[in-house]
Amino acid sequence: MPSLGADMDAGTLVEWRRHPGERVARGDIIAVVETQKGAIEIEVFQDGVIETIEVPVGQKVPVGTVLARIRGAEELAAAPTPPSRPLPTPGETPEIPPAVTAERARISPRARRRAESLGVDLAAIAGTGPGGAVSFEDVERAARARSPAADMRKAIAAAMSRSKREIPHYYLEASYDVSALLDWVAERNAGRAPPERLLAMAPLLKVVALALRQMPVLNGFWRDGAFLPSDEIHLGVAISLRGGGLVAPALHHPDRMDAEQLMRNLSDLVARARRGGLRSSELSDSTATVTSLGESIADTIFPVIYPPQVAIVGMGGIVQRAWVVDGRIEPRQVLRISLAADHRASNGIQGARFLEIMGRLLQEPGKL
Amino acid sequence: MNDDRLIAVVRRALESVAPELAGVAIEPSQTFRDQFEIDSMDFLNFIIALHQQTGLDIPEADYPQLTTLEGCLGYLRPRLASGGTA
Amino acid sequence: MKTTYREAVREALREALTKDPRVFLIGEDVGRYGGTYACSKGLLAEFGEERIRDTPLSEGTFVGAGIGAALGGMRPIVEIMTVNFSLLALDQIVNNAATLRHMSGGQLSVPLVIRMATGAGRQLAAQHSHSLECWYAHVPGIRVVAPATIEDARHMLGAALAESDPVVIFEHATLYNLEGDLPERPSFMDIDHAAVRREGTDVTLIAYGASVHKALAAAEELAHGGVSAEVIDLRTLRPLDEATIIASIVKTHRAVVVDEGWRSVGLAAEISARIMERAFYELDAPVARVCGAEVPIPYPQHLEQAALPQVGAIVAAALATRG
């Protein structure tokens, strides 16, 4: 069971797409896992043949549990788990809720098993069974009362609390005249039918990605007391879901794509985030995140880093402001971009340098 | 095309973006963004859906006219009066 | 056909004696007196002294004679007056009948049927009233059955005689006067399976012998309160039909075991343990037991009834599993 985010400690296997004996290649989707973030497709990270399936459909298992064994070219027999995550040693008792107090709670065996498979917090249920024990029916009732939105809220709460507890954030902000970029987008969209049009977000994400390439100290992870830079750039894009949910799946390699490709991938990512069809790698391998307020009265967002990443870029609304150009005041489209970065991994001067690089890139949208 | 049919066109486009809006009342003069948490990506998809249903090109410059139901009707009425596809 | 449990037993004996010349009935008062519970009344006149044999008051002797006859190729039916007295024959049953196939490497078999009365409720006091089925159900090498219905009283004997190893049949003394219909076509002939006597969804009541009728009455009462109880009649106490029990637990997730025997180290304990082993994660409440009080069965009627599982206690236990 791969970790699909710092807040995840277990997931429920809901579907096997591939079966023992079948050949799989890196990137194939072999299973679907239900998490607090919805149903996620699990990809494999190596080529080989599925040898055994270790976790049946319907079972909830802790992160690190072997889901299936794949015999690879190098006789590897490992789980489809992101390689850099430490696996718990086999046999170690997994830490799964419920948090039962020192005095063992009265929960029927059937109720306990049901609660585990549904991911229901037993400690929060008042039992109505014999002697006030929590019964199967009690668990079912609690599960019915629970909303996916509440689950997601919990997940966000856990990740953000951890971030603010552990990460010493520093914040920088700069204002940019993005008129040239918007003109470029408008010009490019002018002759095209709606499905072919770009949103300004597409070139903006490209700018962030290119700037990260030049400032690698903001792109990677803080793990085990040290910064681990990432050679690749995967931008987490914060997507708000109607009803209060929020996910930040990764847009892979935005630095290598042109604006059209990036736009296509972005719309696909947003669409899948909204209807539930994100892939495991998209939830686990972002190397930095971008959050945008879109059209909003707020000029600036001071975002919270998503651990174990070390930086997050925040974009406010684009508004017309008075701007000084060549000694004259002119109305221009102004965007304020903020950076929250992990002071353990980088210093303010590096963050400022990152904002400068973006400024330069924004002035030459044609080169993107 | 009468207003009822135009409203149906707008509704279909909105619901293609946000299926959960099926059956929800739309306040004619309030923006979709304020009513339904429609962001820029949703709005683009809404324009794409309108385009696909009506065949209208809807240039970006016209977007501000399409942010409310009232605005959409005012925009679509003259353009679909004489035989737009629907 | 309207009949009684006693007549069903007699019909079964008559059929066995008629069908197979190797069959004979032996025991205290089975002949001239017609059987302590009148099961063999008339059989002496019908089949003669050769095949309906009265014995001295010596359980060890006539059970031993039965074992010897079985070894010699006969199909004896030994009647013991009550399970209390059968303890005098425990040595023959446990050390000989149950072991000889094993100890002879399969060369010997003991196709013996032992019938005995069991249980309380007739004010016969502590030396005639105990339920010691679990003593026999403990022993490998013998099969133990407990017909609770007229139909089983009629048909289990034939199935027992068809076995090539010893079978002990427990007839509860309060059942002999049970009246009812005997279906023309038997629904159960075998002595391998438990029977679901009433289907239900909320709780399983597991019983055998006379307790089956109390469980059925409890189920009826529970139904009035909106609780759907399933009633399982074990029928065979060794080997236990685990599959039927577990299937029911998977359906109802709650169990009450009713056993006239004492709670400590008894059949109810065994059944509860099997449920724990096989269906722990199906349980929504601890398995409950309603057993005989841990005293020698008293003589006075009100004390005797107080010492036995009663319908009210079964209903209460079933409701308690639901919280």
PDB file of N, CA, C and O in Angstrom, chain C residues 258-300:
ATOM      1  N   VAL C 258     -28.625 -23.756  24.496  1.00  0.00           N
ATOM      2  CA  VAL C 258     -29.479 -24.264  25.567  1.00  0.00           C
ATOM      3  C   VAL C 258     -29.097 -25.721  25.834  1.00  0.00           C
ATOM      4  O   VAL C 258     -29.065 -26.527  24.915  1.00  0.00           O
ATOM      5  N   ASP C 259     -28.792 -26.026  27.076  1.00  0.00           N
ATOM      6  CA  ASP C 259     -28.314 -27.373  27.406  1.00  0.00           C
ATOM      7  C   ASP C 259     -28.762 -27.704  28.820  1.00  0.00           C
ATOM      8  O   ASP C 259     -28.449 -26.991  29.762  1.00  0.00           O
ATOM      9  N   GLU C 260     -29.516 -28.809  28.944  1.00  0.00           N
ATOM     10  CA  GLU C 260     -29.984 -29.216  30.269  1.00  0.00           C
ATOM     11  C   GLU C 260     -28.822 -29.696  31.138  1.00  0.00           C
ATOM     12  O   GLU C 260     -28.899 -29.715  32.355  1.00  0.00           O
ATOM     13  N   GLY C 261     -27.730 -30.088  30.491  1.00  0.00           N
ATOM     14  CA  GLY C 261     -26.542 -30.485  31.249  1.00  0.00           C
ATOM     15  C   GLY C 261     -25.948 -29.289  31.980  1.00  0.00           C
ATOM     16  O   GLY C 261     -26.290 -28.135  31.708  1.00  0.00           O
ATOM     17  N   TRP C 262     -25.046 -29.581  32.904  1.00  0.00           N
ATOM     18  CA  TRP C 262     -24.419 -28.512  33.678  1.00  0.00           C
ATOM     19  C   TRP C 262     -23.531 -27.657  32.780  1.00  0.00           C
ATOM     20  O   TRP C 262     -22.932 -28.159  31.817  1.00  0.00           O
ATOM     21  N   ARG C 263     -23.431 -26.378  33.149  1.00  0.00           N
ATOM     22  CA  ARG C 263     -22.672 -25.432  32.341  1.00  0.00           C
ATOM     23  C   ARG C 263     -21.175 -25.792  32.277  1.00  0.00           C
ATOM     24  O   ARG C 263     -20.554 -25.713  31.217  1.00  0.00           O
ATOM     25  N   SER C 264     -20.619 -26.192  33.434  1.00  0.00           N
ATOM     26  CA  SER C 264     -19.165 -26.407  33.495  1.00  0.00           C
ATOM     27  C   SER C 264     -18.747 -27.602  32.649  1.00  0.00           C
ATOM     28  O   SER C 264     -19.273 -28.707  32.812  1.00  0.00           O
ATOM     29  N   VAL C 265     -17.824 -27.390  31.741  1.00  0.00           N
ATOM     30  CA  VAL C 265     -17.224 -28.454  30.946  1.00  0.00           C
ATOM     31  C   VAL C 265     -18.280 -29.258  30.187  1.00  0.00           C
ATOM     32  O   VAL C 265     -18.155 -30.465  30.041  1.00  0.00           O
ATOM     33  N   GLY C 266     -19.313 -28.570  29.696  1.00  0.00           N
ATOM     34  CA  GLY C 266     -20.404 -29.279  29.059  1.00  0.00           C
ATOM     35  C   GLY C 266     -20.468 -29.075  27.560  1.00  0.00           C
ATOM     36  O   GLY C 266     -19.596 -28.455  26.956  1.00  0.00           O
ATOM     37  N   LEU C 267     -21.546 -29.610  26.954  1.00  0.00           N
ATOM     38  CA  LEU C 267     -21.746 -29.486  25.515  1.00  0.00           C
ATOM     39  C   LEU C 267     -21.900 -28.034  25.095  1.00  0.00           C
ATOM     40  O   LEU C 267     -21.424 -27.628  24.032  1.00  0.00           O
ATOM     41  N   ALA C 268     -22.584 -27.244  25.944  1.00  0.00           N
ATOM     42  CA  ALA C 268     -22.779 -25.835  25.599  1.00  0.00           C
ATOM     43  C   ALA C 268     -21.430 -25.126  25.507  1.00  0.00           C
ATOM     44  O   ALA C 268     -21.216 -24.275  24.643  1.00  0.00           O
ATOM     45  N   ALA C 269     -20.526 -25.518  26.386  1.00  0.00           N
ATOM     46  CA  ALA C 269     -19.180 -24.937  26.353  1.00  0.00           C
ATOM     47  C   ALA C 269     -18.471 -25.311  25.064  1.00  0.00           C
ATOM     48  O   ALA C 269     -17.816 -24.492  24.410  1.00  0.00           O
ATOM     49  N   GLU C 270     -18.645 -26.567  24.659  1.00  0.00           N
ATOM     50  CA  GLU C 270     -18.011 -27.045  23.433  1.00  0.00           C
ATOM     51  C   GLU C 270     -18.541 -26.286  22.213  1.00  0.00           C
ATOM     52  O   GLU C 270     -17.781 -25.827  21.358  1.00  0.00           O
ATOM     53  N   ILE C 271     -19.842 -26.127  22.170  1.00  0.00           N
ATOM     54  CA  ILE C 271     -20.448 -25.440  21.018  1.00  0.00           C
ATOM     55  C   ILE C 271     -20.011 -23.980  20.991  1.00  0.00           C
ATOM     56  O   ILE C 271     -19.667 -23.432  19.941  1.00  0.00           O
ATOM     57  N   SER C 272     -19.992 -23.379  22.155  1.00  0.00           N
ATOM     58  CA  SER C 272     -19.548 -21.986  22.245  1.00  0.00           C
ATOM     59  C   SER C 272     -18.111 -21.842  21.749  1.00  0.00           C
ATOM     60  O   SER C 272     -17.784 -20.916  21.001  1.00  0.00           O
ATOM     61  N   ALA C 273     -17.272 -22.801  22.132  1.00  0.00           N
ATOM     62  CA  ALA C 273     -15.867 -22.752  21.696  1.00  0.00           C
ATOM     63  C   ALA C 273     -15.754 -22.913  20.177  1.00  0.00           C
ATOM     64  O   ALA C 273     -14.965 -22.224  19.529  1.00  0.00           O
ATOM     65  N   ARG C 274     -16.570 -23.802  19.616  1.00  0.00           N
ATOM     66  CA  ARG C 274     -16.514 -23.993  18.156  1.00  0.00           C
ATOM     67  C   ARG C 274     -16.918 -22.700  17.434  1.00  0.00           C
ATOM     68  O   ARG C 274     -16.345 -22.348  16.410  1.00  0.00           O
ATOM     69  N   ILE C 275     -17.930 -22.041  17.965  1.00  0.00           N
ATOM     70  CA  ILE C 275     -18.372 -20.781  17.348  1.00  0.00           C
ATOM     71  C   ILE C 275     -17.244 -19.754  17.438  1.00  0.00           C
ATOM     72  O   ILE C 275     -16.940 -19.043  16.479  1.00  0.00           O
ATOM     73  N   MET C 276     -16.596 -19.709  18.592  1.00  0.00           N
ATOM     74  CA  MET C 276     -15.483 -18.782  18.779  1.00  0.00           C
ATOM     75  C   MET C 276     -14.371 -19.068  17.769  1.00  0.00           C
ATOM     76  O   MET C 276     -13.799 -18.172  17.192  1.00  0.00           O
ATOM     77  N   GLU C 277     -14.081 -20.356  17.583  1.00  0.00           N
ATOM     78  CA  GLU C 277     -12.994 -20.729  16.675  1.00  0.00           C
ATOM     79  C   GLU C 277     -13.322 -20.428  15.219  1.00  0.00           C
ATOM     80  O   GLU C 277     -12.487 -19.966  14.467  1.00  0.00           O
ATOM     81  N   ARG C 278     -14.548 -20.714  14.864  1.00  0.00           N
ATOM     82  CA  ARG C 278     -14.894 -20.649  13.438  1.00  0.00           C
ATOM     83  C   ARG C 278     -15.561 -19.346  13.021  1.00  0.00           C
ATOM     84  O   ARG C 278     -15.546 -19.005  11.849  1.00  0.00           O
ATOM     85  N   ALA C 279     -16.213 -18.658  13.952  1.00  0.00           N
ATOM     86  CA  ALA C 279     -17.025 -17.507  13.529  1.00  0.00           C
ATOM     87  C   ALA C 279     -16.850 -16.294  14.440  1.00  0.00           C
ATOM     88  O   ALA C 279     -17.734 -15.452  14.543  1.00  0.00           O
ATOM     89  N   PHE C 280     -15.674 -16.204  15.060  1.00  0.00           N
ATOM     90  CA  PHE C 280     -15.448 -15.102  15.998  1.00  0.00           C
ATOM     91  C   PHE C 280     -15.794 -13.751  15.373  1.00  0.00           C
ATOM     92  O   PHE C 280     -16.475 -12.921  15.965  1.00  0.00           O
ATOM     93  N   TYR C 281     -15.310 -13.535  14.157  1.00  0.00           N
ATOM     94  CA  TYR C 281     -15.481 -12.217  13.540  1.00  0.00           C
ATOM     95  C   TYR C 281     -16.889 -11.992  13.010  1.00  0.00           C
ATOM     96  O   TYR C 281     -17.189 -10.943  12.479  1.00  0.00           O
ATOM     97  N   GLU C 282     -17.742 -13.020  13.145  1.00  0.00           N
ATOM     98  CA  GLU C 282     -19.137 -12.828  12.775  1.00  0.00           C
ATOM     99  C   GLU C 282     -19.976 -12.420  13.974  1.00  0.00           C
ATOM    100  O   GLU C 282     -21.130 -12.059  13.836  1.00  0.00           O
ATOM    101  N   LEU C 283     -19.413 -12.529  15.159  1.00  0.00           N
ATOM    102  CA  LEU C 283     -20.214 -12.343  16.366  1.00  0.00           C
ATOM    103  C   LEU C 283     -20.439 -10.872  16.686  1.00  0.00           C
ATOM    104  O   LEU C 283     -19.531 -10.055  16.626  1.00  0.00           O
ATOM    105  N   ASP C 284     -21.671 -10.582  17.030  1.00  0.00           N
ATOM    106  CA  ASP C 284     -21.987  -9.235  17.467  1.00  0.00           C
ATOM    107  C   ASP C 284     -22.291  -9.200  18.967  1.00  0.00           C
ATOM    108  O   ASP C 284     -22.653  -8.154  19.493  1.00  0.00           O
ATOM    109  N   ALA C 285     -22.137 -10.332  19.623  1.00  0.00           N
ATOM    110  CA  ALA C 285     -22.327 -10.392  21.072  1.00  0.00           C
ATOM    111  C   ALA C 285     -21.667 -11.679  21.552  1.00  0.00           C
ATOM    112  O   ALA C 285     -21.500 -12.614  20.773  1.00  0.00           O
ATOM    113  N   PRO C 286     -21.278 -11.716  22.829  1.00  0.00           N
ATOM    114  CA  PRO C 286     -20.721 -12.969  23.342  1.00  0.00           C
ATOM    115  C   PRO C 286     -21.768 -14.085  23.229  1.00  0.00           C
ATOM    116  O   PRO C 286     -22.961 -13.833  23.342  1.00  0.00           O
ATOM    117  N   VAL C 287     -21.303 -15.310  23.001  1.00  0.00           N
ATOM    118  CA  VAL C 287     -22.222 -16.454  22.962  1.00  0.00           C
ATOM    119  C   VAL C 287     -22.797 -16.640  24.366  1.00  0.00           C
ATOM    120  O   VAL C 287     -22.065 -16.620  25.357  1.00  0.00           O
ATOM    121  N   ALA C 288     -24.112 -16.796  24.442  1.00  0.00           N
ATOM    122  CA  ALA C 288     -24.768 -16.963  25.749  1.00  0.00           C
ATOM    123  C   ALA C 288     -25.121 -18.428  25.962  1.00  0.00           C
ATOM    124  O   ALA C 288     -25.327 -19.172  25.006  1.00  0.00           O
ATOM    125  N   ARG C 289     -25.159 -18.845  27.229  1.00  0.00           N
ATOM    126  CA  ARG C 289     -25.552 -20.220  27.546  1.00  0.00           C
ATOM    127  C   ARG C 289     -26.697 -20.233  28.549  1.00  0.00           C
ATOM    128  O   ARG C 289     -26.702 -19.452  29.496  1.00  0.00           O
ATOM    129  N   VAL C 290     -27.644 -21.098  28.301  1.00  0.00           N
ATOM    130  CA  VAL C 290     -28.691 -21.337  29.301  1.00  0.00           C
ATOM    131  C   VAL C 290     -28.603 -22.822  29.639  1.00  0.00           C
ATOM    132  O   VAL C 290     -28.905 -23.666  28.802  1.00  0.00           O
ATOM    133  N   CYS C 291     -28.127 -23.132  30.848  1.00  0.00           N
ATOM    134  CA  CYS C 291     -27.835 -24.527  31.208  1.00  0.00           C
ATOM    135  C   CYS C 291     -28.551 -24.913  32.494  1.00  0.00           C
ATOM    136  O   CYS C 291     -29.165 -24.081  33.161  1.00  0.00           O
ATOM    137  N   GLY C 292     -28.444 -26.199  32.810  1.00  0.00           N
ATOM    138  CA  GLY C 292     -28.974 -26.670  34.077  1.00  0.00           C
ATOM    139  C   GLY C 292     -28.180 -26.068  35.243  1.00  0.00           C
ATOM    140  O   GLY C 292     -26.984 -25.829  35.128  1.00  0.00           O
ATOM    141  N   ALA C 293     -28.899 -25.798  36.352  1.00  0.00           N
ATOM    142  CA  ALA C 293     -28.212 -25.272  37.539  1.00  0.00           C
ATOM    143  C   ALA C 293     -27.206 -26.301  38.036  1.00  0.00           C
ATOM    144  O   ALA C 293     -27.425 -27.509  37.909  1.00  0.00           O
ATOM    145  N   GLU C 294     -26.113 -25.802  38.612  1.00  0.00           N
ATOM    146  CA  GLU C 294     -25.048 -26.724  39.008  1.00  0.00           C
ATOM    147  C   GLU C 294     -25.320 -27.343  40.377  1.00  0.00           C
ATOM    148  O   GLU C 294     -24.608 -27.095  41.350  1.00  0.00           O
ATOM    149  N   VAL C 295     -26.372 -28.106  40.398  1.00  0.00           N
ATOM    150  CA  VAL C 295     -26.741 -28.864  41.609  1.00  0.00           C
ATOM    151  C   VAL C 295     -27.204 -30.234  41.138  1.00  0.00           C
ATOM    152  O   VAL C 295     -27.607 -30.383  39.988  1.00  0.00           O
ATOM    153  N   PRO C 296     -27.158 -31.241  42.028  1.00  0.00           N
ATOM    154  CA  PRO C 296     -27.843 -32.492  41.696  1.00  0.00           C
ATOM    155  C   PRO C 296     -29.332 -32.151  41.505  1.00  0.00           C
ATOM    156  O   PRO C 296     -29.870 -31.343  42.254  1.00  0.00           O
ATOM    157  N   ILE C 297     -29.967 -32.749  40.488  1.00  0.00           N
ATOM    158  CA  ILE C 297     -31.356 -32.368  40.202  1.00  0.00           C
ATOM    159  C   ILE C 297     -32.227 -32.617  41.448  1.00  0.00           C
ATOM    160  O   ILE C 297     -32.244 -33.736  41.985  1.00  0.00           O
ATOM    161  N   PRO C 298     -32.947 -31.579  41.913  1.00  0.00           N
ATOM    162  CA  PRO C 298     -33.767 -31.715  43.140  1.00  0.00           C
ATOM    163  C   PRO C 298     -35.026 -32.523  42.884  1.00  0.00           C
ATOM    164  O   PRO C 298     -35.485 -32.622  41.751  1.00  0.00           O
ATOM    165  N   TYR C 299     -35.586 -33.037  43.960  1.00  0.00           N
ATOM    166  CA  TYR C 299     -36.815 -33.824  43.850  1.00  0.00           C
ATOM    167  C   TYR C 299     -38.071 -32.955  43.783  1.00  0.00           C
ATOM    168  O   TYR C 299     -38.911 -33.190  42.904  1.00  0.00           O
ATOM    169  N   PRO C 300     -38.256 -31.962  44.706  1.00  0.00           N
ATOM    170  CA  PRO C 300     -39.510 -31.189  44.684  1.00  0.00           C
ATOM    171  C   PRO C 300     -39.696 -30.499  43.337  1.00  0.00           C
ATOM    172  O   PRO C 300     -38.729 -29.995  42.763  1.00  0.00           O
TER     173      PRO C 300
END
